[in-house]
Every structure is written in structure tokens, then in C-alpha cells.
Amino acid sequence: NTTLGPALGGTRMWHYAKHEDAVLDVLRLSRGMTFKASIAGLNLGGGKAVIIGDSRTMKNEALLRRFGKFVESLNGKYITAEDVGMSTKDMEQIHTETGHVTGLPEYLGGSGDPSPVTAYGVYMGMKASAKHVYGSDNLNGKKVVVQGAGNVGRYLIQHLVNEGAEVMVADIFEDRLKEVQAVAPQAKVIDPDSVFTQTMDIFAPCALGGILNDHTIPSLTCAIVAGGANNQLQEEGKHGAMLMDRGIAYAPDFLINSGGLINVYGEIVGYNKEVAMKKAEYIYDVTRNIHKESAESLVSSGEVAVRFAQERI
């Protein structure tokens, strides 16, 4: 949707099992980006791109530049950025073919890696959810499971351990876990297959989407779900209601992970890191309002957030 402005959203490179999976993913992601831009108060529409392939073995300069030519052919209707499987270095190569790219390295006048701002927004949303559930946003001593130790997960873990939370982390890539342990040795590594059954206060999904579903929600022991992954609910209405019925406060993903979009938007209007972090801090207030409205109206927080976003559009 481009009602509020050009569609801005990252490019994801993933080894999808089949073409239909990629199409479904990119449509869900672009819808989420539309709502994310709206609820964050940005003058942007929502879009997304996926490249089908293993980013660790199949990515090269020729592929990225060819993709850049494709983005250029859209004449500014879509502005790309980084997502899963992509980096600021990749954006630099895409940039050789198009100016419609954000998330560029700082030495090219860009904002660099958006992950720190994304993680800070997720952290704000998590604290706001804790305030709603526990009456205090202090996370000291809270047991938090972080699923996914990529860029956002890693920065989020740093915030959590700094506040004294008991962090457990899972990832399918061993090198990512080593990076986490290098900066946050307090974080306990757990088996990826056990994330849903761990005894925990807060679950933070920071990997791929669709992980909150008929099979996983009944296993959750947490009081809060607040993470950086996109499209966490496999079926938005059904699984948002399931979480609500179980008394689990869900921080809508497209709201609390909007820090990255806030950050790269700054490249369009004039980048300032402090301004981006301040805007990401506002996620706390919006999350509080959504939980409050959800509790009063007995409508799931996800539905309330979608309504807020659609009203602005």
C-alpha cells in the first residue's frame, strides 16, 4: 500500500522450499510493513522483497546488482533496505544500480545497521508489556527466552542482561550463539526445539514468522510475547485470540519492531541517530495504549494495533 508514501521495506534472502512459500511470505511481510509505517507515524507505504536462495552460499555481486536494476525499474514506488540474509554491504552493492535503497553504510552517508534501533524498540515494547502485566516495567530477574540470535536478537539480549534479566537464547546457527556469548556470557544457550516449553516470563521471537500457532501456543508458559520477528502469528485473528484466551499479553510485532523502519526513514528526511532512538522510545507509549484498549474492549492486541494502523491510512 502506498497511500502514505512510497513503499519502504527490506529485502529478505531465504532458501524457501517452494516458490509459493516465498510469495506468501513476501505478501505477509509487505502487509506488515504497511501497518508498521502507519502505526509508527511515518509518511511511508509498505512493501517488501524476497530473493529465493541461500544467502550464505548463493549471494554475489552480480545477483545483488541485478536486483538493484529491478528496484530501479520501479521508479521510486519501492525503496529497499536490509532484512534476513542481507547486510549493509549488500545494500552498497544494490546502490550501484539504484538510488532507491536505505540502510547504507555510514561512510556512504547512510544510517548503517538498523538493528540497534530495532532492538531498542522491541525492548521498549517488552518493558511496556511488563508494565501492563506486572505493574512495573523492571525486567530484573525476569526469565526471557530469545528465539534467534541474529542482529536484532543480539542487541536485544544486551539490553536484557544489562537490566538483570535471566536470558535464555536459541539459534540454529552456532556462530551466532558464539557471538552472543562473547558479548553476553550471562545468556544461557538452549536447544531450539525447547523454546516453547521453557519456564519463562517473557518469550521474544526474533527469527522467522508463523511461530505462534495451534501447536506452539498451548505449550507457552510465559505471560508476555514481545519479539522482533515479523508475522509471528500464523493466523492473525485466530492466534491473537488464542494468546488472549490464555492470558498472554502479545506486543504486536509490526509495532514493536518498527525501530528499524524509523531508522532508515531518517535517511530520506535527514538522518540523526538520537532522533531515531527517541522515536523508537515512543513505541513504549503506543504499546501501553494498545494493551489498555485490548483489555477494555476484550479484543486482541493484534486486532487493536491493525485498527490503529488502518485508521491512519
XYZ file of C-alpha atoms in Angstrom:
313
model
C 0.000 0.000 0.000
C 1.358 3.431 -0.940
C -1.349 5.727 0.462
C 1.009 7.353 2.976
C 4.071 7.439 0.719
C 6.436 5.218 -1.282
C 6.671 1.611 -0.115
C 9.771 1.060 2.010
C 10.720 -2.387 3.230
C 13.689 -4.704 3.384
C 14.847 -7.440 1.056
C 14.967 -10.934 2.529
C 17.126 -13.694 1.036
C 15.982 -17.120 2.160
C 16.127 -20.676 0.870
C 12.369 -21.239 0.525
C 11.199 -24.814 -0.002
C 8.977 -23.737 -2.890
C 8.052 -20.649 -4.884
C 4.595 -20.420 -3.259
C 6.202 -20.134 0.187
C 8.199 -17.120 -0.994
C 5.102 -15.414 -2.433
C 3.114 -16.000 0.760
C 5.990 -14.682 2.888
C 6.511 -11.515 0.858
C 2.777 -10.702 0.823
C 2.510 -11.155 4.591
C 5.661 -9.078 5.098
C 4.541 -6.232 2.814
C 1.184 -6.051 4.592
C 3.021 -5.875 7.913
C 5.277 -3.099 6.581
C 2.219 -1.076 5.553
C 0.846 -1.251 9.095
C 4.302 -0.702 10.609
C 4.866 2.566 8.721
C 1.392 3.784 9.620
C 1.477 2.996 13.336
C 4.983 4.478 13.630
C 3.646 7.764 12.240
C 5.882 7.689 9.158
C 4.935 9.083 5.747
C 5.642 5.776 4.037
C 3.729 2.940 2.478
C 4.598 -0.717 2.935
C 6.464 -3.073 0.642
C 8.895 -5.952 0.819
C 11.084 -8.066 -1.452
C 12.381 -11.614 -1.228
C 15.182 -13.280 -3.160
C 14.903 -17.065 -3.268
C 18.236 -18.674 -2.365
C 20.716 -19.491 0.386
C 22.326 -16.176 1.380
C 25.389 -17.951 2.752
C 26.260 -19.738 -0.484
C 24.379 -18.149 -3.404
C 24.749 -14.396 -2.882
C 27.196 -12.493 -5.075
C 27.718 -9.030 -6.570
C 26.115 -9.912 -9.911
C 22.911 -11.090 -8.206
C 22.713 -8.008 -5.982
C 23.331 -5.591 -8.842
C 20.719 -7.322 -10.987
C 18.266 -6.939 -8.111
C 19.256 -3.256 -7.887
C 18.303 -2.824 -11.558
C 14.916 -4.351 -10.808
C 14.331 -1.923 -7.907
C 15.365 0.960 -10.186
C 12.760 -0.143 -12.766
C 10.003 0.600 -10.218
C 10.868 4.334 -10.365
C 10.776 5.012 -6.640
C 7.486 3.276 -5.838
C 9.543 0.827 -3.761
C 12.597 1.649 -1.634
C 14.578 -1.323 -0.382
C 16.638 -1.983 2.745
C 18.167 -4.956 4.531
C 16.335 -7.870 6.103
C 17.122 -11.509 6.934
C 20.080 -12.742 4.908
C 21.168 -9.244 3.835
C 23.674 -6.682 5.170
C 24.681 -3.034 4.813
C 27.462 -4.220 2.478
C 24.812 -5.824 0.250
C 22.855 -2.555 0.219
C 26.005 -0.834 -1.003
C 26.190 -3.173 -3.994
C 22.477 -2.755 -4.744
C 23.063 1.012 -4.521
C 25.445 0.869 -7.515
C 22.341 0.307 -9.671
C 19.673 2.341 -7.853
C 19.265 5.282 -5.525
C 16.098 3.744 -4.070
C 17.878 1.997 -1.208
C 18.292 2.733 2.506
C 20.304 1.116 5.281
C 23.546 2.106 3.547
C 26.861 2.098 5.430
C 27.632 5.290 7.336
C 30.651 6.063 5.124
C 28.213 6.420 2.205
C 26.063 8.848 4.168
C 23.632 6.166 5.306
C 22.416 5.226 8.776
C 24.313 1.938 8.906
C 22.932 -1.165 10.547
C 19.314 -0.504 11.686
C 19.364 -3.453 14.114
C 20.332 -1.450 17.245
C 17.293 0.829 16.814
C 15.022 -2.131 16.021
C 16.214 -3.949 19.142
C 15.720 -0.832 21.274
C 12.122 -0.535 20.065
C 11.484 -4.211 20.867
C 12.993 -3.622 24.306
C 10.657 -0.632 24.821
C 7.649 -2.721 23.750
C 8.699 -5.517 26.100
C 9.043 -3.109 29.037
C 5.633 -1.569 28.254
C 4.117 -5.073 28.219
C 5.746 -5.842 31.572
C 4.255 -2.650 32.989
C 0.822 -3.791 31.777
C 1.149 -7.339 33.158
C 3.212 -6.880 36.317
C 2.599 -3.229 37.194
C 6.308 -2.488 36.782
C 8.493 -2.325 33.695
C 11.564 -3.511 35.603
C 12.880 -6.669 33.900
C 15.437 -7.502 36.596
C 15.135 -11.222 37.410
C 12.580 -11.900 34.647
C 13.183 -15.113 32.681
C 13.311 -14.202 28.976
C 13.674 -16.668 26.094
C 15.068 -15.082 22.929
C 14.476 -17.174 19.819
C 17.022 -16.097 17.208
C 20.453 -14.575 17.821
C 20.733 -12.528 14.638
C 21.447 -8.804 14.645
C 18.242 -7.755 16.439
C 18.291 -10.655 18.895
C 21.907 -9.963 19.810
C 21.304 -6.284 20.616
C 18.098 -7.125 22.497
C 19.961 -9.651 24.654
C 22.491 -6.946 25.541
C 19.703 -4.654 26.813
C 18.160 -7.502 28.808
C 21.328 -8.700 30.542
C 22.242 -5.089 31.335
C 18.956 -4.805 33.221
C 19.488 -8.078 35.081
C 17.071 -10.339 33.217
C 17.777 -14.081 33.096
C 18.212 -14.643 29.372
C 17.988 -17.944 27.504
C 18.835 -17.924 23.788
C 18.354 -20.384 20.931
C 19.535 -20.277 17.324
C 20.116 -22.795 14.536
C 23.492 -21.203 13.685
C 26.369 -21.958 16.060
C 28.412 -18.904 15.001
C 25.625 -16.561 16.085
C 25.489 -18.141 19.530
C 29.245 -17.684 19.896
C 28.868 -14.000 19.036
C 26.194 -13.623 21.718
C 28.279 -15.392 24.337
C 31.232 -13.145 23.525
C 29.266 -10.009 24.471
C 26.745 -11.511 26.928
C 28.258 -14.576 28.640
C 25.351 -14.482 31.148
C 22.948 -15.666 28.433
C 22.236 -19.394 28.629
C 22.151 -21.313 25.335
C 19.163 -23.659 24.977
C 18.029 -26.162 22.344
C 15.966 -24.510 19.549
C 13.384 -27.301 19.880
C 12.752 -26.407 23.533
C 11.985 -22.683 23.225
C 8.210 -23.041 23.544
C 8.260 -25.318 26.595
C 10.833 -23.420 28.683
C 9.723 -21.995 32.032
C 9.760 -18.278 31.269
C 8.115 -14.940 31.951
C 8.657 -13.426 28.518
C 9.065 -15.020 25.080
C 10.906 -12.935 22.468
C 10.651 -14.396 18.934
C 13.441 -12.793 16.878
C 13.747 -15.270 13.993
C 11.204 -16.079 11.268
C 7.416 -15.700 11.312
C 4.459 -18.023 11.800
C 5.844 -19.492 15.017
C 2.769 -18.719 17.145
C 0.258 -21.332 16.001
C -2.039 -24.197 17.035
C 0.936 -26.363 18.042
C 3.123 -23.871 19.908
C 0.724 -21.565 21.774
C -0.631 -24.331 24.087
C 2.972 -25.063 25.188
C 3.841 -21.498 26.219
C 4.395 -20.842 29.928
C 5.054 -17.094 29.563
C 2.879 -14.100 30.469
C 4.214 -11.909 27.621
C 5.196 -12.381 23.974
C 7.334 -9.485 22.726
C 9.905 -10.014 19.998
C 11.443 -8.631 16.833
C 10.313 -11.225 14.254
C 7.765 -10.233 11.615
C 4.395 -12.015 11.300
C 4.733 -14.055 14.482
C 1.065 -15.091 14.421
C 0.484 -17.790 11.817
C -3.168 -16.726 11.532
C -3.589 -13.195 12.824
C -7.153 -13.291 14.183
C -7.230 -16.890 15.381
C -3.856 -16.998 17.109
C -4.096 -13.493 18.548
C -7.322 -14.605 20.218
C -5.683 -17.844 21.422
C -2.951 -15.879 23.188
C -5.551 -13.582 24.752
C -7.633 -16.561 25.945
C -4.546 -17.973 27.654
C -3.905 -14.650 29.412
C -0.734 -13.941 27.449
C -0.083 -10.289 26.586
C 1.090 -10.056 22.973
C 3.032 -6.970 21.894
C 2.102 -6.595 18.189
C 5.218 -7.368 16.178
C 4.802 -4.701 13.484
C 4.604 -2.063 16.227
C 7.491 -3.002 18.485
C 9.897 -3.934 15.678
C 9.278 -0.664 13.789
C 12.539 0.884 15.059
C 14.437 -0.338 12.022
C 11.981 1.363 9.679
C 12.098 4.519 11.808
C 15.893 4.430 11.495
C 16.097 4.070 7.696
C 13.287 6.606 7.194
C 15.736 9.092 8.653
C 17.925 8.636 5.564
C 15.097 10.040 3.452
C 14.295 13.058 5.648
C 17.771 13.720 7.097
C 19.420 11.195 9.403
C 20.058 11.775 13.092
C 20.727 8.751 15.336
C 19.469 10.460 18.508
C 16.195 11.415 16.817
C 15.739 7.824 15.588
C 16.295 6.419 19.097
C 13.891 8.984 20.570
C 11.193 8.000 18.066
C 11.793 4.326 18.875
C 11.274 5.158 22.560
C 7.729 6.276 21.676
C 6.947 2.608 20.963
C 6.623 2.213 24.761
C 3.654 4.599 24.933
C 1.856 3.158 21.895
C 2.285 -0.390 23.243
C 0.807 0.665 26.592
C -2.184 2.237 24.817
C -2.805 -0.887 22.735
C -2.691 -3.218 25.761
C -5.075 -0.874 27.612
C -7.523 -0.727 24.689
C -7.294 -4.517 24.256
C -8.114 -5.132 27.934
C -11.035 -2.682 27.913
C -12.562 -3.815 24.605
C -11.794 -7.557 25.016
C -10.315 -7.503 21.503
C -6.860 -8.982 20.906
C -3.930 -6.561 20.927
C -3.051 -7.515 17.355
C -6.504 -6.545 16.104
C -6.365 -3.270 18.044
C -2.970 -2.441 16.503
C -4.227 -3.208 12.980
C -7.210 -0.938 13.586
C -4.934 1.894 14.773
C -2.807 1.484 11.627
C -5.763 1.268 9.245
C -7.395 4.374 10.707
C -4.342 6.476 9.789
C -4.206 5.013 6.278
